[in-house]
Amino acid sequence: MNDSDERIAAHYDDLADHWAEIVTTSERSNSLWSVLEAMLPDIRGSHALDAGCGAGVFSERLADRGAEVTGVDISERMLVRARERVPEATFHRADITGGLERLPDDSVDVVLCQHVFSHLPDLTDPLATFRRVLTDSGTLVVSAHNPAHYYTLVRDGTYPGGGEQAHLDPEVHAPAGGVRYAETQRFDITWGDDAVANRGTYYRRPIDGLFGPILDAGFTVDRVVEPPWNGDPGVDGDSGPDTDSGPDMDGDGRAADFPPEAICLRATL
């Protein structure tokens, strides 16, 4: 692992004991998972790769749908939790930019990669690996941080108010030299106060910085969804009354004009 990988592993090692609770908040369950689930094909009896599996929350859901699941993650402490949660699945410590040599060519029917791309400075190698391990009829389902969300976040230097992350008091550390939309840029977020601060490293990229490498790897994108802030994938984000002061807010107390946090896509070979 390089220094960036070690920072990311340490970040998630620190979060491992609480990660399942974070991932299963109503915000993520009602919005993010419902969108990803709708994008998955019938996976009964198939081999699914959970790339960046964390504590195994999504691995469990893949297994519950009848898949044989392999999960990989860079955090060993996350993998301990994943093995406890889904004992019937197979888990390996691996960096998805390193080729995933344990997996043979054409051995996976579905790859689920949930909010991993924002930790990677370059997407070429992991996408080449996904193409290698997927069967000819395979499906790639990805959720990532929305390029518009991250650009606005880093440009403004503040996290949108409200929602289930507000109590973490996030501090955004913008790239040195300022934000340039057309570039892929590293930035950091410190979560929590000084006593329990956890600093995470992220990469924001423009829209073509997300979709270009997927298309260049030989995938065809056939579905794109931006789950709205309010956690209901079937409704527009402005679902409730505005607050009395400050910027226009949605029903969850967040800035109504702030771009959605996630973008989800499905791609096939």
mmCIF file of C-alpha atoms in Angstrom, residues 20-226:
data_model
loop_
_atom_site.group_PDB
_atom_site.id
_atom_site.type_symbol
_atom_site.label_atom_id
_atom_site.label_comp_id
_atom_site.label_asym_id
_atom_site.label_seq_id
_atom_site.Cartn_x
_atom_site.Cartn_y
_atom_site.Cartn_z
ATOM 1 C CA ALA A 20 -22.735 -0.939 10.192
ATOM 2 C CA GLU A 21 -24.727 1.566 12.229
ATOM 3 C CA ILE A 22 -23.647 4.396 9.904
ATOM 4 C CA VAL A 23 -24.463 2.468 6.729
ATOM 5 C CA THR A 24 -27.866 1.285 7.940
ATOM 6 C CA THR A 25 -29.204 4.741 8.852
ATOM 7 C CA SER A 26 -32.617 5.425 7.357
ATOM 8 C CA GLU A 27 -31.039 7.932 4.972
ATOM 9 C CA ARG A 28 -28.855 5.300 3.359
ATOM 10 C CA SER A 29 -31.281 2.392 3.619
ATOM 11 C CA ASN A 30 -34.296 4.253 2.251
ATOM 12 C CA SER A 31 -32.467 6.037 -0.531
ATOM 13 C CA LEU A 32 -29.136 4.558 -1.503
ATOM 14 C CA TRP A 33 -29.783 0.838 -1.077
ATOM 15 C CA SER A 34 -33.223 0.966 -2.649
ATOM 16 C CA VAL A 35 -31.690 2.476 -5.791
ATOM 17 C CA LEU A 36 -28.806 0.000 -5.916
ATOM 18 C CA GLU A 37 -31.127 -2.941 -5.309
ATOM 19 C CA ALA A 38 -33.327 -1.886 -8.220
ATOM 20 C CA MET A 39 -30.259 -1.832 -10.482
ATOM 21 C CA LEU A 40 -29.133 -5.350 -9.617
ATOM 22 C CA PRO A 41 -30.108 -8.209 -11.922
ATOM 23 C CA ASP A 42 -31.476 -11.469 -10.560
ATOM 24 C CA ILE A 43 -28.449 -12.710 -8.603
ATOM 25 C CA ARG A 44 -29.789 -16.016 -7.301
ATOM 26 C CA GLY A 45 -27.037 -18.605 -7.743
ATOM 27 C CA SER A 46 -24.594 -16.047 -9.155
ATOM 28 C CA HIS A 47 -21.183 -14.907 -7.901
ATOM 29 C CA ALA A 48 -21.200 -11.317 -6.620
ATOM 30 C CA LEU A 49 -18.141 -9.245 -5.758
ATOM 31 C CA ASP A 50 -18.642 -6.571 -3.100
ATOM 32 C CA ALA A 51 -15.691 -4.296 -3.905
ATOM 33 C CA GLY A 52 -14.991 -2.171 -0.855
ATOM 34 C CA CYS A 53 -17.290 -4.256 1.316
ATOM 35 C CA GLY A 54 -16.633 -2.478 4.624
ATOM 36 C CA ALA A 55 -18.383 -4.218 7.516
ATOM 37 C CA GLY A 56 -20.356 -6.477 5.175
ATOM 38 C CA VAL A 57 -23.729 -4.710 5.261
ATOM 39 C CA PHE A 58 -24.198 -4.851 1.495
ATOM 40 C CA SER A 59 -22.523 -8.271 1.298
ATOM 41 C CA GLU A 60 -25.247 -9.540 3.605
ATOM 42 C CA ARG A 61 -27.937 -8.110 1.372
ATOM 43 C CA LEU A 62 -26.375 -9.708 -1.689
ATOM 44 C CA ALA A 63 -26.233 -13.051 0.136
ATOM 45 C CA ASP A 64 -29.850 -12.666 1.233
ATOM 46 C CA ARG A 65 -30.766 -12.350 -2.446
ATOM 47 C CA GLY A 66 -29.177 -15.724 -3.171
ATOM 48 C CA ALA A 67 -25.693 -14.790 -4.368
ATOM 49 C CA GLU A 68 -22.389 -16.413 -3.517
ATOM 50 C CA VAL A 69 -20.513 -13.380 -2.208
ATOM 51 C CA THR A 70 -16.853 -12.422 -2.221
ATOM 52 C CA GLY A 71 -15.999 -9.212 -0.410
ATOM 53 C CA VAL A 72 -12.755 -7.251 -0.527
ATOM 54 C CA ASP A 73 -11.705 -4.262 1.522
ATOM 55 C CA ILE A 74 -8.530 -2.423 2.470
ATOM 56 C CA SER A 75 -9.432 -2.281 6.173
ATOM 57 C CA GLU A 76 -8.713 -5.432 8.167
ATOM 58 C CA ARG A 77 -10.893 -4.292 11.055
ATOM 59 C CA MET A 78 -13.800 -3.830 8.654
ATOM 60 C CA LEU A 79 -13.239 -7.358 7.394
ATOM 61 C CA VAL A 80 -13.401 -8.735 10.928
ATOM 62 C CA ARG A 81 -16.888 -7.237 11.216
ATOM 63 C CA ALA A 82 -17.847 -8.461 7.747
ATOM 64 C CA ARG A 83 -16.878 -12.053 8.570
ATOM 65 C CA GLU A 84 -18.935 -11.901 11.736
ATOM 66 C CA ARG A 85 -21.915 -10.495 9.859
ATOM 67 C CA VAL A 86 -21.840 -12.810 6.827
ATOM 68 C CA PRO A 87 -19.998 -16.004 7.784
ATOM 69 C CA GLU A 88 -21.096 -17.771 4.611
ATOM 70 C CA ALA A 89 -19.320 -15.202 2.400
ATOM 71 C CA THR A 90 -15.619 -15.088 1.518
ATOM 72 C CA PHE A 91 -13.645 -11.995 2.473
ATOM 73 C CA HIS A 92 -10.126 -10.906 1.538
ATOM 74 C CA ARG A 93 -8.019 -7.889 2.435
ATOM 75 C CA ALA A 94 -7.181 -6.304 -0.901
ATOM 76 C CA ASP A 95 -6.735 -2.973 -2.623
ATOM 77 C CA ILE A 96 -9.009 -2.864 -5.667
ATOM 78 C CA THR A 97 -6.343 -0.895 -7.543
ATOM 79 C CA GLY A 98 -3.971 -3.869 -7.176
ATOM 80 C CA GLY A 99 -5.577 -6.272 -9.632
ATOM 81 C CA LEU A 100 -7.467 -8.634 -7.275
ATOM 82 C CA GLU A 101 -5.306 -11.564 -8.367
ATOM 83 C CA ARG A 102 -7.230 -14.022 -6.164
ATOM 84 C CA LEU A 103 -10.170 -13.752 -8.569
ATOM 85 C CA PRO A 104 -9.862 -15.592 -11.904
ATOM 86 C CA ASP A 105 -10.886 -14.051 -15.206
ATOM 87 C CA ASP A 106 -14.604 -14.265 -16.042
ATOM 88 C CA SER A 107 -15.480 -15.511 -12.559
ATOM 89 C CA VAL A 108 -17.911 -12.865 -11.316
ATOM 90 C CA ASP A 109 -21.456 -12.161 -12.484
ATOM 91 C CA VAL A 110 -22.049 -8.900 -10.589
ATOM 92 C CA VAL A 111 -19.714 -6.300 -9.112
ATOM 93 C CA LEU A 112 -21.167 -3.939 -6.512
ATOM 94 C CA CYS A 113 -18.853 -1.035 -5.694
ATOM 95 C CA GLN A 114 -20.391 1.285 -3.134
ATOM 96 C CA HIS A 115 -18.820 4.712 -2.451
ATOM 97 C CA VAL A 116 -15.238 3.593 -3.096
ATOM 98 C CA PHE A 117 -14.296 5.657 -6.164
ATOM 99 C CA SER A 118 -14.081 8.880 -4.145
ATOM 100 C CA HIS A 119 -11.069 7.417 -2.303
ATOM 101 C CA LEU A 120 -9.161 6.696 -5.521
ATOM 102 C CA PRO A 121 -7.051 9.223 -7.446
ATOM 103 C CA ASP A 122 -7.411 7.170 -10.641
ATOM 104 C CA LEU A 123 -10.156 4.758 -11.737
ATOM 105 C CA THR A 124 -8.362 3.057 -14.642
ATOM 106 C CA ASP A 125 -6.915 0.050 -12.790
ATOM 107 C CA PRO A 126 -9.968 -0.923 -10.714
ATOM 108 C CA LEU A 127 -12.243 -0.689 -13.751
ATOM 109 C CA ALA A 128 -9.839 -2.830 -15.781
ATOM 110 C CA THR A 129 -9.949 -5.379 -12.958
ATOM 111 C CA PHE A 130 -13.742 -5.325 -12.855
ATOM 112 C CA ARG A 131 -13.845 -5.941 -16.593
ATOM 113 C CA ARG A 132 -11.363 -8.801 -16.261
ATOM 114 C CA VAL A 133 -13.225 -10.670 -13.528
ATOM 115 C CA LEU A 134 -16.722 -10.106 -14.911
ATOM 116 C CA THR A 135 -18.332 -12.595 -17.255
ATOM 117 C CA ASP A 136 -19.349 -11.429 -20.721
ATOM 118 C CA SER A 137 -22.901 -10.866 -19.477
ATOM 119 C CA GLY A 138 -21.747 -9.333 -16.191
ATOM 120 C CA THR A 139 -23.116 -6.216 -14.503
ATOM 121 C CA LEU A 140 -21.319 -3.431 -12.648
ATOM 122 C CA VAL A 141 -23.381 -1.439 -10.128
ATOM 123 C CA VAL A 142 -21.697 1.604 -8.627
ATOM 124 C CA SER A 143 -22.580 4.282 -6.151
ATOM 125 C CA ALA A 144 -20.218 7.220 -5.842
ATOM 126 C CA HIS A 145 -20.150 10.676 -4.394
ATOM 127 C CA ASN A 146 -21.925 12.942 -6.847
ATOM 128 C CA PRO A 147 -19.419 15.140 -8.738
ATOM 129 C CA ALA A 148 -21.736 18.154 -8.396
ATOM 130 C CA HIS A 149 -22.099 17.532 -4.655
ATOM 131 C CA TYR A 150 -18.382 17.258 -4.010
ATOM 132 C CA TYR A 151 -17.548 20.275 -6.157
ATOM 133 C CA THR A 152 -20.092 22.423 -4.315
ATOM 134 C CA LEU A 153 -18.974 21.044 -0.965
ATOM 135 C CA VAL A 154 -15.295 21.772 -1.535
ATOM 136 C CA ARG A 155 -15.897 25.126 -3.238
ATOM 137 C CA ASP A 156 -18.075 26.371 -0.370
ATOM 138 C CA GLY A 157 -15.970 24.732 2.317
ATOM 139 C CA THR A 158 -18.966 23.677 4.396
ATOM 140 C CA TYR A 159 -21.092 20.568 4.639
ATOM 141 C CA PRO A 160 -24.836 21.119 4.057
ATOM 142 C CA GLY A 161 -26.756 21.497 7.289
ATOM 143 C CA GLY A 162 -29.183 18.944 8.634
ATOM 144 C CA GLY A 163 -29.392 15.247 8.033
ATOM 145 C CA GLU A 164 -27.833 12.376 9.909
ATOM 146 C CA GLN A 165 -24.216 13.557 9.481
ATOM 147 C CA ALA A 166 -24.694 17.020 10.965
ATOM 148 C CA HIS A 167 -23.752 15.954 14.499
ATOM 149 C CA LEU A 168 -20.305 14.859 13.246
ATOM 150 C CA ASP A 169 -19.331 18.518 12.758
ATOM 151 C CA PRO A 170 -17.400 17.905 9.506
ATOM 152 C CA GLU A 171 -14.569 20.280 8.604
ATOM 153 C CA VAL A 172 -13.704 20.450 4.904
ATOM 154 C CA HIS A 173 -10.047 20.957 3.934
ATOM 155 C CA ALA A 174 -9.978 22.296 0.369
ATOM 156 C CA PRO A 175 -7.217 21.433 -2.120
ATOM 157 C CA ALA A 176 -4.092 23.565 -1.991
ATOM 158 C CA GLY A 177 -4.323 26.193 -4.703
ATOM 159 C CA GLY A 178 -8.118 26.222 -4.806
ATOM 160 C CA VAL A 179 -10.854 24.205 -6.470
ATOM 161 C CA ARG A 180 -10.667 23.633 -10.224
ATOM 162 C CA TYR A 181 -13.739 21.820 -11.510
ATOM 163 C CA ALA A 182 -12.159 20.118 -14.536
ATOM 164 C CA GLU A 183 -9.445 18.413 -12.472
ATOM 165 C CA THR A 184 -9.433 15.428 -10.142
ATOM 166 C CA GLN A 185 -8.368 16.909 -6.816
ATOM 167 C CA ARG A 186 -7.627 15.515 -3.390
ATOM 168 C CA PHE A 187 -9.299 17.046 -0.347
ATOM 169 C CA ASP A 188 -9.821 15.948 3.241
ATOM 170 C CA ILE A 189 -12.729 16.027 5.691
ATOM 171 C CA THR A 190 -12.231 15.862 9.441
ATOM 172 C CA TRP A 191 -15.215 14.205 11.105
ATOM 173 C CA GLY A 192 -15.892 14.898 14.777
ATOM 174 C CA ASP A 193 -14.357 17.250 17.319
ATOM 175 C CA ASP A 194 -10.700 17.377 18.375
ATOM 176 C CA ALA A 195 -11.128 14.623 20.972
ATOM 177 C CA VAL A 196 -12.391 12.013 18.500
ATOM 178 C CA ALA A 197 -11.478 13.535 15.133
ATOM 179 C CA ASN A 198 -11.161 11.198 12.148
ATOM 180 C CA ARG A 199 -9.668 12.711 9.016
ATOM 181 C CA GLY A 200 -10.631 11.093 5.723
ATOM 182 C CA THR A 201 -8.987 11.554 2.318
ATOM 183 C CA TYR A 202 -11.186 11.941 -0.763
ATOM 184 C CA TYR A 203 -10.916 12.798 -4.453
ATOM 185 C CA ARG A 204 -13.418 14.968 -6.259
ATOM 186 C CA ARG A 205 -13.631 14.673 -10.025
ATOM 187 C CA PRO A 206 -15.775 16.188 -12.791
ATOM 188 C CA ILE A 207 -18.594 14.248 -14.412
ATOM 189 C CA ASP A 208 -16.411 13.071 -17.294
ATOM 190 C CA GLY A 209 -13.803 12.033 -14.728
ATOM 191 C CA LEU A 210 -16.347 9.522 -13.407
ATOM 192 C CA PHE A 211 -18.041 8.344 -16.594
ATOM 193 C CA GLY A 212 -15.083 8.597 -18.999
ATOM 194 C CA PRO A 213 -13.018 5.813 -17.384
ATOM 195 C CA ILE A 214 -16.073 3.544 -17.175
ATOM 196 C CA LEU A 215 -16.744 3.928 -20.888
ATOM 197 C CA ASP A 216 -13.032 3.676 -21.743
ATOM 198 C CA ALA A 217 -12.899 0.331 -19.885
ATOM 199 C CA GLY A 218 -15.473 -1.053 -22.327
ATOM 200 C CA PHE A 219 -18.621 -0.726 -20.242
ATOM 201 C CA THR A 220 -21.969 0.582 -21.454
ATOM 202 C CA VAL A 221 -23.838 2.681 -18.898
ATOM 203 C CA ASP A 222 -27.561 1.989 -19.123
ATOM 204 C CA ARG A 223 -28.934 3.523 -15.919
ATOM 205 C CA VAL A 224 -28.073 6.601 -13.827
ATOM 206 C CA VAL A 225 -29.918 7.792 -10.713
ATOM 207 C CA GLU A 226 -29.195 10.605 -8.269
#
